[in-house]
Coordinates of C-alpha atoms in Angstrom, one line a residue:
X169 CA -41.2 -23.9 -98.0
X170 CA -37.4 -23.3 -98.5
X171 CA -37.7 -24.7 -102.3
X172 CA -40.3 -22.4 -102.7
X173 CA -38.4 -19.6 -101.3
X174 CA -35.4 -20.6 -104.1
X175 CA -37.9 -20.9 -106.7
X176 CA -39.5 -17.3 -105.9
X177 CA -36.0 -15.9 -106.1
X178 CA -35.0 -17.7 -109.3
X179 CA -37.8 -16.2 -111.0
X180 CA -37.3 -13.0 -109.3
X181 CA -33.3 -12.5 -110.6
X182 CA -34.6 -13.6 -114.1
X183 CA -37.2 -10.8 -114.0
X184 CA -34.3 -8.4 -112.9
X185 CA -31.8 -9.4 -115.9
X186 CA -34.4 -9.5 -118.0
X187 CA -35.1 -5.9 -117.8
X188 CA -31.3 -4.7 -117.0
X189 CA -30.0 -7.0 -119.9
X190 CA -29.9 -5.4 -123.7
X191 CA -32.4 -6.9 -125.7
X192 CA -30.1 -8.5 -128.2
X193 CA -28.2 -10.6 -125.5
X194 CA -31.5 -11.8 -124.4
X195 CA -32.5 -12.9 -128.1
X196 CA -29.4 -14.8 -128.3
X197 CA -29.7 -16.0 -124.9
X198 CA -33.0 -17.4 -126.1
X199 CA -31.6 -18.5 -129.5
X200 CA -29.5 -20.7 -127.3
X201 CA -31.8 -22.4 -125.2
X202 CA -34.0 -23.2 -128.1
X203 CA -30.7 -24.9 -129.7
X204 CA -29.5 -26.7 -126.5
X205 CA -33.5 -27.6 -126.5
X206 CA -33.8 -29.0 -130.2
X207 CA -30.3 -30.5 -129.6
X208 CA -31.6 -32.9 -126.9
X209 CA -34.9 -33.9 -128.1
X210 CA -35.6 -36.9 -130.3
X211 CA -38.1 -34.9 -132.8
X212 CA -38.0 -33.0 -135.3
X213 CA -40.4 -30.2 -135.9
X214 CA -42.9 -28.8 -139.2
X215 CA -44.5 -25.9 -139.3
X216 CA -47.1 -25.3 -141.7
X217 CA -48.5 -21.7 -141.6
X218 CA -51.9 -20.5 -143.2
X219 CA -50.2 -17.7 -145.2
X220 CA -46.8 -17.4 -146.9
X221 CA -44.4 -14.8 -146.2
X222 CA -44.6 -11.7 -143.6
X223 CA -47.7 -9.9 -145.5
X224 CA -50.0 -12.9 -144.6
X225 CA -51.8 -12.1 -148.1
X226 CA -50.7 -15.3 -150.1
X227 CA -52.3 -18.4 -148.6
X228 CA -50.5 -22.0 -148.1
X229 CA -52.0 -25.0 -150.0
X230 CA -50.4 -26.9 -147.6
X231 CA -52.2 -26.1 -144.8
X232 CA -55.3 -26.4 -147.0
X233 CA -54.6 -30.0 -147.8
X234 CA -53.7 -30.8 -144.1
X235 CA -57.2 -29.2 -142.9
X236 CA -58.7 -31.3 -144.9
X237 CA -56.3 -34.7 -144.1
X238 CA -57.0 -34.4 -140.4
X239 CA -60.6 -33.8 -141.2
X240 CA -60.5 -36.9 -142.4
X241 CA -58.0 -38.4 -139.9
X242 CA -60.2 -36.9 -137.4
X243 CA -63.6 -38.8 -138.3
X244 CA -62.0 -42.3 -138.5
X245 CA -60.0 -41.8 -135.6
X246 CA -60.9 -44.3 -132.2
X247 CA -61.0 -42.8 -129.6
X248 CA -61.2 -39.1 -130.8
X249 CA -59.1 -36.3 -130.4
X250 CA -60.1 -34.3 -126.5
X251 CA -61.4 -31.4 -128.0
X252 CA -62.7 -30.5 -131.5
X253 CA -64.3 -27.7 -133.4
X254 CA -67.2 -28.5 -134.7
X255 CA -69.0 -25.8 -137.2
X256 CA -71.9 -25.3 -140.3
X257 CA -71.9 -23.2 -143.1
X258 CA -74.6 -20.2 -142.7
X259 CA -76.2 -21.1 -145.8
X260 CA -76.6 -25.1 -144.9
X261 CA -78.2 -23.8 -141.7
X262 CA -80.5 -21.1 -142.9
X263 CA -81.6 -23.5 -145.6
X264 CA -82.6 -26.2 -142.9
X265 CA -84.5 -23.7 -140.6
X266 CA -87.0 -23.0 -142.9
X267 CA -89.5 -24.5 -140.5
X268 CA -90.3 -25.6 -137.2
X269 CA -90.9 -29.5 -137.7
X270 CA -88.6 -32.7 -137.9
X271 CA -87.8 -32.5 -141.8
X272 CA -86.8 -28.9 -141.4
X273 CA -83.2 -29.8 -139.5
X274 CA -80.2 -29.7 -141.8
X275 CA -79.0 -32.7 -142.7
X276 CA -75.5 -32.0 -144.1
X277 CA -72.9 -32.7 -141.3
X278 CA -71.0 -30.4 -139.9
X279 CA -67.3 -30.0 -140.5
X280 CA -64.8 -31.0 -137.9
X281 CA -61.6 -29.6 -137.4
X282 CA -58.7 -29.7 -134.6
X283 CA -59.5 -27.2 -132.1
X284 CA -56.5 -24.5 -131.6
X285 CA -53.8 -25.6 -129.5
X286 CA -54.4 -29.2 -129.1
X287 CA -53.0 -32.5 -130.9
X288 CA -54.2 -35.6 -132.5
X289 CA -51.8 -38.5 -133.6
X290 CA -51.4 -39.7 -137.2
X291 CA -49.5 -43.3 -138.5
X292 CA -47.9 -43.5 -141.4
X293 CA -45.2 -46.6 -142.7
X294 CA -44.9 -47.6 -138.7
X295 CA -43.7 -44.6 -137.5
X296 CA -46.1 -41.8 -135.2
X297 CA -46.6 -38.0 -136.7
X298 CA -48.3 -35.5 -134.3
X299 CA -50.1 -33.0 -135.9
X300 CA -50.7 -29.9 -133.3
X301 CA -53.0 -26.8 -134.0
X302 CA -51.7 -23.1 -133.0
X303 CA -53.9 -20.1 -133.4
X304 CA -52.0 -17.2 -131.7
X305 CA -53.9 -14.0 -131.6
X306 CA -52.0 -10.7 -132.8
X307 CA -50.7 -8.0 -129.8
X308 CA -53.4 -5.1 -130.6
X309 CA -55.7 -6.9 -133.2
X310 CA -58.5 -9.3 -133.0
X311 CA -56.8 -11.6 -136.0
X312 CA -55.5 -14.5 -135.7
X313 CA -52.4 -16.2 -136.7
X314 CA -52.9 -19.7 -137.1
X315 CA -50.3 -22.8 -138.3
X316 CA -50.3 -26.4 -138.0
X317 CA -46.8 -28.0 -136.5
X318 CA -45.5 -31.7 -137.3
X319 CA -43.9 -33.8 -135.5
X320 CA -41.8 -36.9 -136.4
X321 CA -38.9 -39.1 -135.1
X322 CA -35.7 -37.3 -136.0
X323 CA -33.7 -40.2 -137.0
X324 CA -36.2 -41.1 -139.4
X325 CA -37.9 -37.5 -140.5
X326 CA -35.8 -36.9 -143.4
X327 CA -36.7 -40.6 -144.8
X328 CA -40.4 -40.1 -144.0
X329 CA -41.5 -36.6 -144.7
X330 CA -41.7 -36.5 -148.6
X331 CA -43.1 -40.1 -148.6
X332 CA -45.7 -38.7 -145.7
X333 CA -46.7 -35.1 -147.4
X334 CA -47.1 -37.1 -150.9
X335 CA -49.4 -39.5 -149.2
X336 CA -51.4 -36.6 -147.4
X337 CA -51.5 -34.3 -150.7
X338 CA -52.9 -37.5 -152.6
X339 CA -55.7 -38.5 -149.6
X340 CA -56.8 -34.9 -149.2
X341 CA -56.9 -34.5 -152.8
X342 CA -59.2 -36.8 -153.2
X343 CA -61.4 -35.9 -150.5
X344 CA -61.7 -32.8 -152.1
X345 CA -62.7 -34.1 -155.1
X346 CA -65.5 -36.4 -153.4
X347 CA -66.8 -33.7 -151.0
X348 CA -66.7 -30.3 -153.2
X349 CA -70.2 -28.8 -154.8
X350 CA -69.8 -29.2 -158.7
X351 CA -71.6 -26.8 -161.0
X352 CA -73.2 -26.8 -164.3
X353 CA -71.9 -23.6 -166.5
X354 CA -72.8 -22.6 -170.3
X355 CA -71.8 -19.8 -172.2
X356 CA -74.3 -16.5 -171.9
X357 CA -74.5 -14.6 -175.3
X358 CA -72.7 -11.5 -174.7
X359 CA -73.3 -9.1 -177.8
X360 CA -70.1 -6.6 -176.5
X361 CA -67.9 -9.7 -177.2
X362 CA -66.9 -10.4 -174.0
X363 CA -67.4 -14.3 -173.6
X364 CA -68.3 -15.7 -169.8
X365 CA -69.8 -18.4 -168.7
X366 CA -72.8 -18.4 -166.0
X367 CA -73.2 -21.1 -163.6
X368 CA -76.2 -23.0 -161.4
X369 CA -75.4 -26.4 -159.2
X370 CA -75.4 -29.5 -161.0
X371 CA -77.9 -31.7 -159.1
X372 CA -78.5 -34.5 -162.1
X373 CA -79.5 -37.9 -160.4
X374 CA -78.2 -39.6 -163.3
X375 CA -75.3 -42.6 -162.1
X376 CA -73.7 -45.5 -163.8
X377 CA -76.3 -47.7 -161.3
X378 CA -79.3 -46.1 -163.2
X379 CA -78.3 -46.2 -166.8
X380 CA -79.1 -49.3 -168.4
X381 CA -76.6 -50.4 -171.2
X382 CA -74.9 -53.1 -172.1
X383 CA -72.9 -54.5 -169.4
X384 CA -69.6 -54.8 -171.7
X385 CA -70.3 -51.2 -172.8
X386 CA -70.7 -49.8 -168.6
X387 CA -67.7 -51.9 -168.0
X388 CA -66.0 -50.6 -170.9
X389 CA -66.7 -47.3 -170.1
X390 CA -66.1 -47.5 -166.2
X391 CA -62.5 -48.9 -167.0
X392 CA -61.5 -46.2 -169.5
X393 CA -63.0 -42.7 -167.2
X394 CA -61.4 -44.8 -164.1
X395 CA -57.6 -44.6 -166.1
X396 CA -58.0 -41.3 -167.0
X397 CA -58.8 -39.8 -163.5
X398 CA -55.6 -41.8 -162.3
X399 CA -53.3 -41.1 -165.2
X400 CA -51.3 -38.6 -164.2
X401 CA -48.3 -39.5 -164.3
X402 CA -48.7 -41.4 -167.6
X403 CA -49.8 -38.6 -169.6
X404 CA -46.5 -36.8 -168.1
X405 CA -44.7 -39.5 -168.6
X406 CA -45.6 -39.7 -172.7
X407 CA -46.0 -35.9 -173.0
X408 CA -49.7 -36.0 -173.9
X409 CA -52.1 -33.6 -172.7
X410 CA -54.0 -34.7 -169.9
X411 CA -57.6 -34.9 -171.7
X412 CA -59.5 -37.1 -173.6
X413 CA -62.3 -36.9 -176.1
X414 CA -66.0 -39.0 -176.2
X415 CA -68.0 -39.1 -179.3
X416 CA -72.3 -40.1 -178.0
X417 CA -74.5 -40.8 -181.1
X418 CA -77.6 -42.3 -181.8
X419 CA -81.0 -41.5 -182.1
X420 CA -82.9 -38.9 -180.0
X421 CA -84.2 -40.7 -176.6
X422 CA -80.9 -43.1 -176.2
X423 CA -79.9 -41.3 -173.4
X424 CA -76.6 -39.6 -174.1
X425 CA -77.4 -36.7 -172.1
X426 CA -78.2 -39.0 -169.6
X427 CA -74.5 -40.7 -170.3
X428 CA -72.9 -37.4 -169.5
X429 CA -74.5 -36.5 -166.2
X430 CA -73.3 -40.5 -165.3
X431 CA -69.6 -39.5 -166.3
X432 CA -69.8 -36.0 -164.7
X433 CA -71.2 -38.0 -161.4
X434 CA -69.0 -40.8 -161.3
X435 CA -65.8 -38.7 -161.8
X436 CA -67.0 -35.7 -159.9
X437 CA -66.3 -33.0 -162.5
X438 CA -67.9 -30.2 -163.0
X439 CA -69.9 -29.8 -166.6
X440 CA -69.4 -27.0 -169.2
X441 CA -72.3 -27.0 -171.8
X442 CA -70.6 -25.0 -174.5
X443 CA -73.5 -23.6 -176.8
X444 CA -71.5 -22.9 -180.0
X445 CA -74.4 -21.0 -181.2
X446 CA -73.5 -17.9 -178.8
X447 CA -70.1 -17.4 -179.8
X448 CA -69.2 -15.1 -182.5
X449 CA -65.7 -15.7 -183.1
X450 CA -62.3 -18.5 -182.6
X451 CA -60.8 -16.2 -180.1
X452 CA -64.9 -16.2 -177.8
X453 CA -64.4 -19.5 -178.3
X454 CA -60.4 -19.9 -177.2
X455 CA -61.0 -17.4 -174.5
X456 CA -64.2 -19.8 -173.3
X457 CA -61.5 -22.5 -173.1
X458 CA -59.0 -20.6 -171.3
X459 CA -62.1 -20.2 -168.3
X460 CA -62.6 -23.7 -167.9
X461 CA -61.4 -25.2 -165.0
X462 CA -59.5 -28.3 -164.2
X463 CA -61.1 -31.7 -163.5
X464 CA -64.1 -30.4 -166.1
X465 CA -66.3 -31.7 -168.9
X466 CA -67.0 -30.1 -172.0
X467 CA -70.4 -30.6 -173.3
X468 CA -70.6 -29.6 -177.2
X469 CA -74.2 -31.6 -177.9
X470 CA -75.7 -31.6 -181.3
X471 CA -72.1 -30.8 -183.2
X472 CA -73.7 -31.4 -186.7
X473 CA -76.3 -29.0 -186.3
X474 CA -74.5 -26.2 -184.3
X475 CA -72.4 -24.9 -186.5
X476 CA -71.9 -25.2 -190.8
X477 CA -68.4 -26.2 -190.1
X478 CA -67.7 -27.1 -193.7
X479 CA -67.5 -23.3 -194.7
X480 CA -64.1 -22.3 -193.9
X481 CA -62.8 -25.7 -195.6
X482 CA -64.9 -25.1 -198.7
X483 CA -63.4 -21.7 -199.1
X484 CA -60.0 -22.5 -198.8
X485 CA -60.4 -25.4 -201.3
X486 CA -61.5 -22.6 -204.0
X487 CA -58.5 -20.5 -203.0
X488 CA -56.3 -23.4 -203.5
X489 CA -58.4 -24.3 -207.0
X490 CA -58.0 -20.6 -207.8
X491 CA -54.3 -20.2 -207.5
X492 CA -53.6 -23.2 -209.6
X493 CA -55.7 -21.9 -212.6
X494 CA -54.0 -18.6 -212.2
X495 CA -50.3 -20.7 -212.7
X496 CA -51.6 -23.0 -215.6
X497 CA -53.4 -20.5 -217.9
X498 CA -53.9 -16.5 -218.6
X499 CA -57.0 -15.3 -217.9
X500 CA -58.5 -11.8 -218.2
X501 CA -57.6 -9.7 -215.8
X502 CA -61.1 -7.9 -215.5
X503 CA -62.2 -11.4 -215.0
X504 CA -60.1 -12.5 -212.3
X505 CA -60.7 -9.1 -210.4
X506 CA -64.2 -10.3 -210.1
X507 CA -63.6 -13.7 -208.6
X508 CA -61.2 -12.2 -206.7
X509 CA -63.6 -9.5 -205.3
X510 CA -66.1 -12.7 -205.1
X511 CA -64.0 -14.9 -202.9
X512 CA -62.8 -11.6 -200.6
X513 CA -66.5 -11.2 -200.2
X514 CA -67.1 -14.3 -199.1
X515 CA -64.1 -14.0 -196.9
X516 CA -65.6 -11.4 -194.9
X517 CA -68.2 -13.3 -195.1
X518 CA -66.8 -16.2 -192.5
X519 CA -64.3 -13.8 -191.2
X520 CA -65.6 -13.2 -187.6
X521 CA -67.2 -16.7 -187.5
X522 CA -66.7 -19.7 -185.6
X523 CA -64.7 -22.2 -188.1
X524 CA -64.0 -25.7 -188.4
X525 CA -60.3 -24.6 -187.8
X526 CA -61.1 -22.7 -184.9
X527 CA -62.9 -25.4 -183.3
X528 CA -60.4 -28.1 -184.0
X529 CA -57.6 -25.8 -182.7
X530 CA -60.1 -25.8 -179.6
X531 CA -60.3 -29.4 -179.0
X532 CA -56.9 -30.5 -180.3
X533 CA -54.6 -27.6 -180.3
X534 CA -52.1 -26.0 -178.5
X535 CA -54.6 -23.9 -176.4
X536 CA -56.0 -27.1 -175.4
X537 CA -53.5 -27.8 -173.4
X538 CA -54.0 -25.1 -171.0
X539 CA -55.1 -26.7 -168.1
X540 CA -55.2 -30.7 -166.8
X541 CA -57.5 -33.4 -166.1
X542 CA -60.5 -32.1 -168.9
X543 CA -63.0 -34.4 -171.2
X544 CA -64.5 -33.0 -174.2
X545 CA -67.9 -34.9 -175.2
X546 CA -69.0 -34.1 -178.5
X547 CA -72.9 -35.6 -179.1
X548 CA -74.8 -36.2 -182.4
X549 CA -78.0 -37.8 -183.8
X550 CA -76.3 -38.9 -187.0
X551 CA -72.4 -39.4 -187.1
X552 CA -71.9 -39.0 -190.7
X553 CA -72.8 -34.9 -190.9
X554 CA -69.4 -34.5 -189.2
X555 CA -66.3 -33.3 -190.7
X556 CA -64.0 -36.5 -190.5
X557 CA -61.5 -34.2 -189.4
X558 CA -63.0 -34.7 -186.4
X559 CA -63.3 -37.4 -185.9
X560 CA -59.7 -38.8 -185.3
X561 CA -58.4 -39.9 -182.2
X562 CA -57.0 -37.2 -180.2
X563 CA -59.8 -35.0 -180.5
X564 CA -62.7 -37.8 -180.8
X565 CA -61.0 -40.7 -178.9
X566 CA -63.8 -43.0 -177.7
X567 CA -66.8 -43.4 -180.0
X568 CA -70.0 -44.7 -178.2
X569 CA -72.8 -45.7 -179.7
X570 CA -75.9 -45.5 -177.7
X571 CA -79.8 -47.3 -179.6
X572 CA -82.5 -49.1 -179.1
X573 CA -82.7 -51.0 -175.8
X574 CA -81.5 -54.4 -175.4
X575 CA -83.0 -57.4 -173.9
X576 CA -81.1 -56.9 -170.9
X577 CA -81.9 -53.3 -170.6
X578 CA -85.7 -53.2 -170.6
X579 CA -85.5 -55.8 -167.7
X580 CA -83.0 -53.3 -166.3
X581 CA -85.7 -50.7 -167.0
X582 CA -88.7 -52.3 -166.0
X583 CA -86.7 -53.7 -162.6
X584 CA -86.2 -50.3 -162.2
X585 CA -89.3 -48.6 -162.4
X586 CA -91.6 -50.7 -161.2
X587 CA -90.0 -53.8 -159.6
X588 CA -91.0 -56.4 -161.9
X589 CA -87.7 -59.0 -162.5
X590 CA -90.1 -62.0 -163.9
X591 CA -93.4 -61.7 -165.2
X592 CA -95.1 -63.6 -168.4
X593 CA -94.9 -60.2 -170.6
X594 CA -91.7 -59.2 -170.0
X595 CA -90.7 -62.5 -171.9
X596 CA -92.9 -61.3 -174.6
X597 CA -91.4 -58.4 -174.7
X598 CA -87.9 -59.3 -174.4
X599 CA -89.0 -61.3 -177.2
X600 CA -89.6 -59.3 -179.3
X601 CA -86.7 -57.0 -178.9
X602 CA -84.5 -60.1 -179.9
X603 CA -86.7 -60.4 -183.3
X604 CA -85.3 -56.7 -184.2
X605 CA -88.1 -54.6 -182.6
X606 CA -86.3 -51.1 -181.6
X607 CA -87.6 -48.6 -178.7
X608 CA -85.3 -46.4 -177.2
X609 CA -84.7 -45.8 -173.4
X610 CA -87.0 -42.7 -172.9
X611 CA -89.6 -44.9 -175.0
X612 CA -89.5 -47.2 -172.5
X613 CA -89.6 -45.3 -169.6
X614 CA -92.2 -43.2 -170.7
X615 CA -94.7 -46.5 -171.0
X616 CA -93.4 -47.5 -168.0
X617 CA -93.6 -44.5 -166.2
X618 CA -97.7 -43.8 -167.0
X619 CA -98.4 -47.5 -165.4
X620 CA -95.7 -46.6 -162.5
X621 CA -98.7 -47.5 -159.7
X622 CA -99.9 -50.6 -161.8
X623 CA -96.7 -52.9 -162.8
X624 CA -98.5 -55.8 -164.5
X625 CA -100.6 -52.9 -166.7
X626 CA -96.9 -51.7 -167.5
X627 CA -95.5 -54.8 -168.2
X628 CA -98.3 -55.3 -170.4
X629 CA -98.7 -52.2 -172.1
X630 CA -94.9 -52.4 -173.0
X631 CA -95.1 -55.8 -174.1
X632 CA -98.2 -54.6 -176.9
X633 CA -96.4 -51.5 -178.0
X634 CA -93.8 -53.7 -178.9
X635 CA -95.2 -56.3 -180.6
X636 CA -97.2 -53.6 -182.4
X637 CA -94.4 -52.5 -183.8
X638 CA -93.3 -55.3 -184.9
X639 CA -96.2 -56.1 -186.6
X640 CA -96.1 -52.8 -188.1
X641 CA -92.5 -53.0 -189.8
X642 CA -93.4 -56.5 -190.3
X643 CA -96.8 -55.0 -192.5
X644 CA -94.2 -52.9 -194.0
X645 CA -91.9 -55.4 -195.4
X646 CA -95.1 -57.4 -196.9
X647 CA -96.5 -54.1 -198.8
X648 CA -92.6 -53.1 -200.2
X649 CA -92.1 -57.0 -201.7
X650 CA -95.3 -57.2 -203.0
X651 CA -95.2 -53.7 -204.7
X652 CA -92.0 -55.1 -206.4
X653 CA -93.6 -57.7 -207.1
X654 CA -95.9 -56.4 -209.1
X655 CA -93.9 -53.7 -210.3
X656 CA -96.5 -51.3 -208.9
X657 CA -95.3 -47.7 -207.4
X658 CA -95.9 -47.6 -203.9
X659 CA -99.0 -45.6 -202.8
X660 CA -99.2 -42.4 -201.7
X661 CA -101.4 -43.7 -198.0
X662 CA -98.4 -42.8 -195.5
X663 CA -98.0 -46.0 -192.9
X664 CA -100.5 -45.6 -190.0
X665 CA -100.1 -47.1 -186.3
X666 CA -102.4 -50.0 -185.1
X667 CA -105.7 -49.7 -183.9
X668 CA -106.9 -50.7 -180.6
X669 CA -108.5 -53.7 -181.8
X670 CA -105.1 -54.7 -183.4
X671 CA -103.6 -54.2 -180.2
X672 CA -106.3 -56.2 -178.5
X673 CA -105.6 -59.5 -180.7
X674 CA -101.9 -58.8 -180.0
X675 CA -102.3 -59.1 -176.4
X676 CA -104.4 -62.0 -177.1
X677 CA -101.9 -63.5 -179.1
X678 CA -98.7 -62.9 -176.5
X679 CA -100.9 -63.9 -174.0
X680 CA -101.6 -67.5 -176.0
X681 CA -97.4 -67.7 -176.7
X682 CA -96.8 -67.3 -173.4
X683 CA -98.8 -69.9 -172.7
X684 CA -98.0 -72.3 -174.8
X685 CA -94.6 -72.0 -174.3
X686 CA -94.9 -72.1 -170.3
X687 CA -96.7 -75.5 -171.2
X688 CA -94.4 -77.0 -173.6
X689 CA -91.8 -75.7 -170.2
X690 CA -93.8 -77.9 -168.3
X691 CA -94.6 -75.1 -166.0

């Protein structure tokens, strides 16, 4: 009772000088106790606030990237922290409560997050960092003032800090990467000259694991996307942009589209589909550039037939042709007043228009550069209707060339679709792909995809379709050497598919091969 007693009149004199005392010899009364405090303690303390400066208007990336460290932190952790804040976005929940059955429940998780005034443990290089939430509510307002404090060993904070906040920047980084919803955008035709893009989710199923290439080509490709995303520091390094160019051609059907929505997946970028056809002039097009983000790929598809991009180049070759006949002989002047009221017409003709120049300037010039971590991926059905200029590395770096299916990738395929890894036909058919018989991936997956419910009817189906053609090109050859044979012109009958009784005897024949060859096996 007497130590209470003293306590009650402790507190009771501090309540007394604390209103009899001016107010600045209180704040420096405080000021020292919070020294004499920080003096004796073996920590050192970080605060990271949500907003920058007094306004609170300019938010802290900082406290963005440890939101999403701890979010992290906070799922791995064993045990977890006492308390946490769990919470859903609106539109995740509306979406799930469609209905009043099982399969209406969302199925996103909720986010977790540090719940305000309470602490969770980090380790980092052997050494213990306490992060600790505060949310302090405003005198006279219902906002909220909230920060994130550190704390680390003082004889070793100054030597683990930068090491620490590079470490969380990197980890939270790529957890945003991994975790963000990427969109698909394209360019809307805007008449008044005011180029935008418009933009939907990008939900394409398409993965490295469901593309079926050549193995060397996957690996190829996986190793050379992989460098870029972590390169950095070497593009700073060597003072080269921070982007890199693909090339996809080959026929329709050999799934470069499908290529795209594989590298767009794998690297979790969002996809730009610039439609060259909308945009009137270079500076749509640079200002389209300019409103692409970071971590981004451009899709220009069909670049041979978007755009006559040979104009500009044609145009400037006359000039050039022009001016030299102008310095070697006399002409009349009436004369060259027409040609050059011909060539100012057709100046204004491409004035206004999308150029080559414009275009190259866009992939590989100095407005380029205005922005990090982009790939441009030009696609084409036939390589040689493009300017070479190009094609050089630096704006077309990687040239892929995507055809007919392999061996290896119709076994991929038909694993695929309908689960078949060994069957009779798909020897047939593999076969006859290694004779020089061509169909392409959507080919195949179209056969494949009618029998979907039957897989020896697909097997089979494939296996005709192909031999059919082969015996079709095969048909081919024989007419063309014996036309030159006997020095006859070709006819004028255009080459016609098999019949069903053709196909019939085919099967009939695969069927024998097989056959025969699983008995010469010894099978």
């Amino acid at each position: 009772m007497e130590f209470l007693s003293q306590m009650w009149s402790l507190l009771g004199l501090l309540t007394i000088l604390q209103n009899v005392l001016p107010t600045q010899l209180l704040s420096l009364l405080h000021s020292l106790w919070q020294s004499l405090q920080d003096s004796l303690t073996p920590y050192s303390y970080f605060d990271v606030p949500e907003f920058l400066g007094s306004a609170a208007v300019e938010p802290n990336a900082l406290y963005s990237y440890v939101q999403l460290y701890l979010h992290r932190s906070l799922l791995l952790s064993s045990p977890p922290p006492p308390r946490l804040t769990l919470s859903l976005p609106r539109s995740v929940a509306v979406s799930g409560a469609g209905g009043h059955d099982a399969a209406a429940v969302p199925t996103a998780p909720p986010s977790v997050s540090l719940s305000p005034n309470h602490s969770v443990a980090d380790a980092f290089n052997g050494h213990r960092a306490v992060w600790t939430h505060h949310a302090d509510t405003l005198q006279d307002s219902l906002e909220e003032r909230r920060s994130f404090s550190l704390r680390l060993p003082k004889r070793h904070a100054a030597e683990v800090l930068p090491a620490y906040l590079a470490h969380l920047a990197a980890a939270a980084d790529h957890l945003e990467r991994s975790s963000r919803a990427r969109r698909l955008h394209t360019n809307a035709a805007s008449p008044r000259g005011a180029a935008s893009w418009s933009s939907v989710p990008f939900c394409h199923p398409s993965t490295f694991d469901t593309l079926a290439l050549d193995p060397d080509l996957k690996a190829r490709l996986l190793a050379d996307l992989t460098a870029f995303a972590d390169g950095r520091e070497f593009y700073r390094r060597t003072g080269r942009p921070w982007k890199r160019g693909y090339l996809l051609h080959g026929p329709p059907g050999s799934g470069k589209s499908s290529l795209i929505a594989a590298m767009a997946n794998h690297l979790r970028y969002d996809v730009f589909d610039l439609e060259l056809t909308r945009v009137v002039t270079n500076a749509d097009l640079r200002a389209l550039l300019i409103q692409t983000t970071n971590r981004s790929l451009i899709v220009i598809e069909d670049i041979d037939c978007s755009l006559h991009l040979t104009g500009d180049r044609g145009l400037a070759t006359k000039r050039c042709n022009k001016r030299r006949r102008l310095l070697a002989t006399a002409s009349d002047d009436s004369s060259d007043s027409d040609d050059d009221g011909g060539e100012r017409g057709s100046a204004e003709n491409h004035r206004g228009k999308v150029t080559l120049s414009g275009l190259l300037n866009f992939t590989d010039g100095l407005w380029s550069c205005c922005g990090e971590e982009r790939i441009i991926v030009f696609t084409t059905n036939h390589v040689d209707g493009i300017d070479p200029a190009l094609l050089r590395p630096g704006r077309m770096d990687v040239h892929v060339r995507l055809g007919a299916c392999g061996a290896h990738a119709v076994r991929e395929l038909v694993e695929r679709y309908v689960g078949v890894h060994d069957h009779e036909m798909l020897d047939a058919a593999a076969s006859c792909i290694r004779d020089g018989t061509e169909m392409t991936p959507a080919e195949v997956g179209e056969v494949l995809l009618r029998n979907r419910d039957d897989p020896d009817a697909a097997v089979t189906e494939l296996a005709v379709e192909l031999k059919a053609r082969q015996s079709a090109a095969d048909e081919l050859k024989w007419e063309d050497s014996a036309v030159e044979l006997s020095d006859e012109s070709p006819t004028k009958k255009g080459r016609k598919g098999l019949g069903w009784e053709a196909k019939v005897r085919i099967l009939g024949r695969l069927r024998g091969l097989t056959k025969s060859e699983s008995g010469r096996r010894g099978v």
